[in-house]
Coordinates of C-alpha atoms in Angstrom, one line a residue:
R1 CA -50.9 19.4 -64.6
S2 CA -53.7 21.1 -65.0
K3 CA -52.8 24.6 -66.4
I4 CA -55.0 27.9 -65.4
S5 CA -57.0 29.4 -68.2
P6 CA -57.1 33.2 -67.6
P7 CA -60.9 34.2 -66.9
S8 CA -62.9 35.0 -70.2
A9 CA -63.3 38.4 -71.1
P10 CA -66.8 39.4 -70.1
P11 CA -68.8 40.5 -73.0
G12 CA -68.1 43.9 -74.1
S13 CA -64.8 44.3 -72.9
S14 CA -62.6 46.4 -75.3
P15 CA -58.7 44.7 -76.4
A16 CA -57.1 47.7 -74.2
T17 CA -58.8 46.3 -71.1
L18 CA -58.2 42.6 -71.7
S19 CA -54.4 43.8 -71.9
M20 CA -54.5 45.4 -68.8
Q21 CA -56.2 42.8 -66.8
R22 CA -53.6 40.1 -68.1
R23 CA -50.8 42.3 -66.6
V24 CA -52.2 42.6 -63.3
L25 CA -52.8 39.1 -63.3
L26 CA -49.0 38.0 -64.1
L27 CA -47.9 40.0 -61.3
F28 CA -49.8 38.2 -58.5
P29 CA -47.3 35.4 -58.4
V30 CA -44.3 37.8 -58.2
L31 CA -45.7 39.8 -55.4
A32 CA -46.5 36.7 -53.5
T33 CA -42.8 35.4 -53.7
V34 CA -41.6 38.8 -52.8
G35 CA -44.4 38.8 -49.6
A36 CA -42.8 35.4 -48.7
F37 CA -39.5 36.3 -48.2
A38 CA -40.0 39.7 -46.7
P39 CA -39.8 39.6 -42.7
S40 CA -42.4 39.9 -40.7
P41 CA -42.9 43.1 -38.5
H42 CA -43.4 40.7 -35.8
R43 CA -40.3 38.6 -36.3
L44 CA -37.9 41.3 -36.8
R45 CA -34.9 41.0 -34.8
V46 CA -32.1 43.7 -34.5
A47 CA -28.9 42.7 -33.3
P48 CA -27.9 44.8 -30.1
A49 CA -24.7 47.2 -31.1
R50 CA -21.7 46.0 -30.1
P51 CA -19.8 48.1 -27.4
A52 CA -16.7 49.7 -28.8
V53 CA -13.1 48.4 -28.0
C54 CA -10.5 50.6 -27.6
R55 CA -7.5 49.2 -29.4
C56 CA -4.9 51.3 -27.4
A57 CA -2.1 49.5 -25.4
P58 CA -3.3 49.0 -21.6
I59 CA -1.8 51.7 -19.0
V60 CA 0.4 50.0 -16.6
A61 CA 1.4 52.0 -13.1
S62 CA 5.0 51.9 -12.8
A63 CA 6.7 49.8 -9.4
S64 CA 7.7 53.2 -8.4
A65 CA 4.4 55.0 -8.6
S66 CA 2.7 52.0 -7.0
A67 CA 5.1 51.8 -4.1
E68 CA 4.7 55.8 -3.4
V69 CA 0.6 55.5 -3.2
A70 CA 0.8 52.7 -1.3
A71 CA 3.6 53.7 1.3
R72 CA 2.8 55.1 4.5
T73 CA 4.8 57.5 6.6
V74 CA 5.8 56.7 9.9
V75 CA 7.3 59.1 12.1
V76 CA 10.0 57.9 15.1
T77 CA 11.4 60.1 17.1
D78 CA 12.7 60.7 20.6
M79 CA 10.8 63.0 23.2
D80 CA 12.9 65.1 25.3
E81 CA 15.0 68.2 23.6
T82 CA 13.0 66.6 20.1
L83 CA 9.9 66.9 20.2
I84 CA 9.6 68.8 23.3
S85 CA 11.9 71.7 24.1
K86 CA 12.7 70.5 27.2
K87 CA 14.8 67.4 29.2
S88 CA 12.9 65.2 31.1
T89 CA 14.5 65.8 34.6
G90 CA 12.4 69.1 34.7
Y91 CA 9.2 66.9 34.4
V92 CA 10.2 64.6 36.9
I93 CA 10.8 67.8 39.5
S94 CA 7.4 69.3 38.5
F95 CA 5.8 65.7 39.3
L96 CA 7.6 65.9 42.8
V97 CA 6.0 69.4 43.3
R98 CA 2.6 68.1 42.7
L99 CA 3.1 65.3 44.7
R100 CA 4.3 67.5 47.3
S101 CA 7.3 65.5 48.5
I102 CA 10.0 66.3 51.3
R103 CA 12.4 64.6 48.8
L104 CA 12.6 68.2 46.7
L105 CA 14.6 69.4 49.4
L106 CA 17.4 66.7 48.0
V107 CA 17.0 67.5 44.5
P108 CA 20.2 70.2 44.4
L109 CA 22.7 67.6 45.9
V110 CA 21.1 64.9 43.8
A111 CA 21.7 66.7 40.7
A112 CA 25.1 67.7 42.1
V113 CA 26.2 63.9 41.7
L114 CA 24.1 62.7 38.5
I115 CA 25.1 65.7 36.2
P116 CA 29.0 64.8 36.1
V117 CA 28.2 60.9 36.6
S118 CA 26.1 61.2 33.5
K119 CA 29.0 62.0 31.3
L120 CA 30.1 58.8 32.2
S121 CA 26.6 56.4 32.0
R122 CA 23.2 58.1 31.2
T123 CA 21.9 55.1 31.7
F124 CA 22.9 54.8 35.4
A125 CA 22.1 58.3 36.0
V126 CA 18.9 57.9 34.9
R127 CA 18.3 54.6 37.3
V128 CA 19.0 56.6 40.0
M129 CA 17.3 59.4 39.3
Y130 CA 14.0 57.2 38.7
W131 CA 14.9 55.2 41.8
F132 CA 15.2 58.6 44.2
A133 CA 11.9 60.4 42.4
F134 CA 9.5 57.3 42.4
R135 CA 10.5 54.7 44.8
G136 CA 7.5 54.2 47.3
V137 CA 5.1 56.6 45.3
R138 CA 1.6 55.0 44.6
V139 CA 1.0 53.8 41.0
E140 CA -2.5 55.0 40.8
R141 CA -1.8 58.5 42.4
A142 CA 1.4 58.9 39.8
K143 CA -0.6 58.1 36.7
A144 CA -3.1 60.3 37.8
I145 CA -0.3 63.3 38.3
A146 CA 0.8 62.3 34.9
A147 CA -2.3 62.6 32.9
E148 CA -3.8 65.8 34.8
F149 CA -0.9 67.6 35.8
L150 CA 2.1 66.9 33.6
A151 CA -0.1 66.4 29.9
P152 CA -0.9 69.9 29.4
R153 CA 2.3 71.0 30.4
Y154 CA 4.3 68.4 27.5
A155 CA 1.6 69.6 24.8
A156 CA 2.4 73.5 25.7
D157 CA 6.7 72.4 25.4
L158 CA 5.8 71.1 21.4
Q159 CA 8.3 72.3 19.2
D160 CA 8.6 72.0 15.4
P161 CA 9.5 70.7 13.2
V162 CA 9.0 67.1 14.8
A163 CA 5.4 68.4 16.5
S164 CA 3.9 69.0 12.6
A165 CA 5.8 65.9 11.0
V166 CA 4.0 63.7 14.0
L167 CA 0.8 65.2 13.4
A168 CA 0.7 64.8 9.5
A169 CA 2.0 61.3 9.3
D170 CA 0.0 58.2 9.2
D171 CA 1.8 56.6 12.2
A172 CA 4.1 57.7 14.8
I173 CA 6.5 55.8 17.3
V174 CA 7.8 57.6 20.4
I175 CA 10.9 56.3 21.6
T176 CA 11.9 58.1 24.9
A177 CA 14.1 57.4 28.4
S178 CA 11.2 59.4 30.1
P179 CA 8.9 56.9 32.2
D180 CA 6.1 55.3 30.1
F181 CA 3.6 56.2 32.4
M182 CA 4.3 59.7 32.1
A183 CA 4.9 60.2 28.5
R184 CA 1.9 58.0 27.1
P185 CA -1.2 59.9 28.3
W186 CA -0.3 63.3 26.8
L187 CA 1.0 61.7 23.8
E188 CA -2.2 60.0 23.3
R189 CA -4.5 63.1 23.9
Y190 CA -2.7 65.9 22.0
L191 CA -0.8 63.8 19.1
R192 CA -3.2 60.8 19.0
V193 CA 0.0 58.4 19.2
P194 CA -1.4 54.9 20.7
P195 CA 0.2 53.8 24.0
S196 CA 1.3 50.3 22.7
Q197 CA 3.7 52.8 20.2
V198 CA 5.4 54.6 22.8
Y199 CA 8.5 53.3 24.5
G200 CA 9.5 54.5 27.5
A201 CA 11.3 53.6 30.9
V202 CA 9.3 51.0 32.5
L203 CA 9.5 51.1 36.4
E204 CA 8.6 48.0 38.0
E205 CA 5.5 47.9 40.5
R206 CA 4.7 46.0 43.4
A207 CA 2.0 46.0 45.7
G208 CA 0.5 49.0 43.9
R209 CA 3.8 51.3 44.7
F210 CA 6.9 51.7 42.1
T211 CA 9.9 50.0 43.9
G212 CA 12.8 52.4 42.4
K213 CA 13.6 50.1 40.1
T214 CA 13.7 50.3 36.1
T215 CA 13.2 47.1 33.9
Q216 CA 13.9 48.9 30.6
I217 CA 15.5 52.6 29.7
P218 CA 15.7 53.1 25.9
I219 CA 18.9 54.9 25.5
G220 CA 21.8 54.4 22.7
E221 CA 21.6 50.9 21.2
E222 CA 18.5 49.9 23.3
K223 CA 16.2 52.3 21.5
A224 CA 17.4 50.5 17.8
T225 CA 16.6 47.2 19.1
L226 CA 13.0 48.6 20.3
L227 CA 12.5 49.6 16.8
A228 CA 14.1 46.5 15.1
S229 CA 10.9 44.3 16.9
D230 CA 8.1 47.2 16.1
P231 CA 5.7 45.4 13.8
L232 CA 4.3 48.5 12.6
A233 CA 8.4 49.9 11.2
T234 CA 9.4 46.9 9.9
S235 CA 6.0 46.1 7.8
A236 CA 6.0 46.3 4.2
G237 CA 5.1 49.6 2.2
V238 CA 6.3 52.0 5.2
S239 CA 8.4 54.7 4.7
T240 CA 10.4 55.9 8.2
V241 CA 11.3 58.7 9.1
G242 CA 13.3 59.3 12.0
Y243 CA 13.9 62.7 14.6
G244 CA 16.6 62.6 17.7
D245 CA 18.8 64.8 19.4
H246 CA 21.5 62.5 20.0
P247 CA 23.2 60.4 17.5

């Protein structure tokens, strides 16, 4: 190995000056070593700060709370003397008045017969009344009377608490012995109840006219059967509230 000897002192240098020069020369290797391991400002990388992690226990909603949030309220109600204050008989008579039917002359006689009959069988009495009122009437004209003439009268007859409950509910199902062609127009227009969720008496049609026969009259157990078959009332997460005037 070759040894690097310190440079000779220039002529005329004092001993103190020579001592300072030797100290500076000894510091050069130390400064070079430190500079070699010092991070370059161009290569300096700062690790990203880790996000704070909460060590708290997770919040889990209880089953009952989830059910309350998910539940939809469906109001199931009768129409006559429940959602409205009057019986369907009065609206059938109003229909005949608007139709200007000569059958109006027989209404007192028919009522005198059907009132005692209804005590024995409501379904039979309703069938006879609808046969008397609608047999031979053109379907198109009957629906027009129901939508234009009867609908505002139904709406004016609404009563609480049922009317407010229907408006506040997520959905509503109306099951009534009134003819469906009379019930559906006003319920959809004023209470936003879809026709598919209105179950009423179904009148047979032939050649554009009512025959007077009824294929379905929701009275008594028939109402429970219709409700059990409704997909909305039987779907999961539904809270059902019912209203009626008869047990």
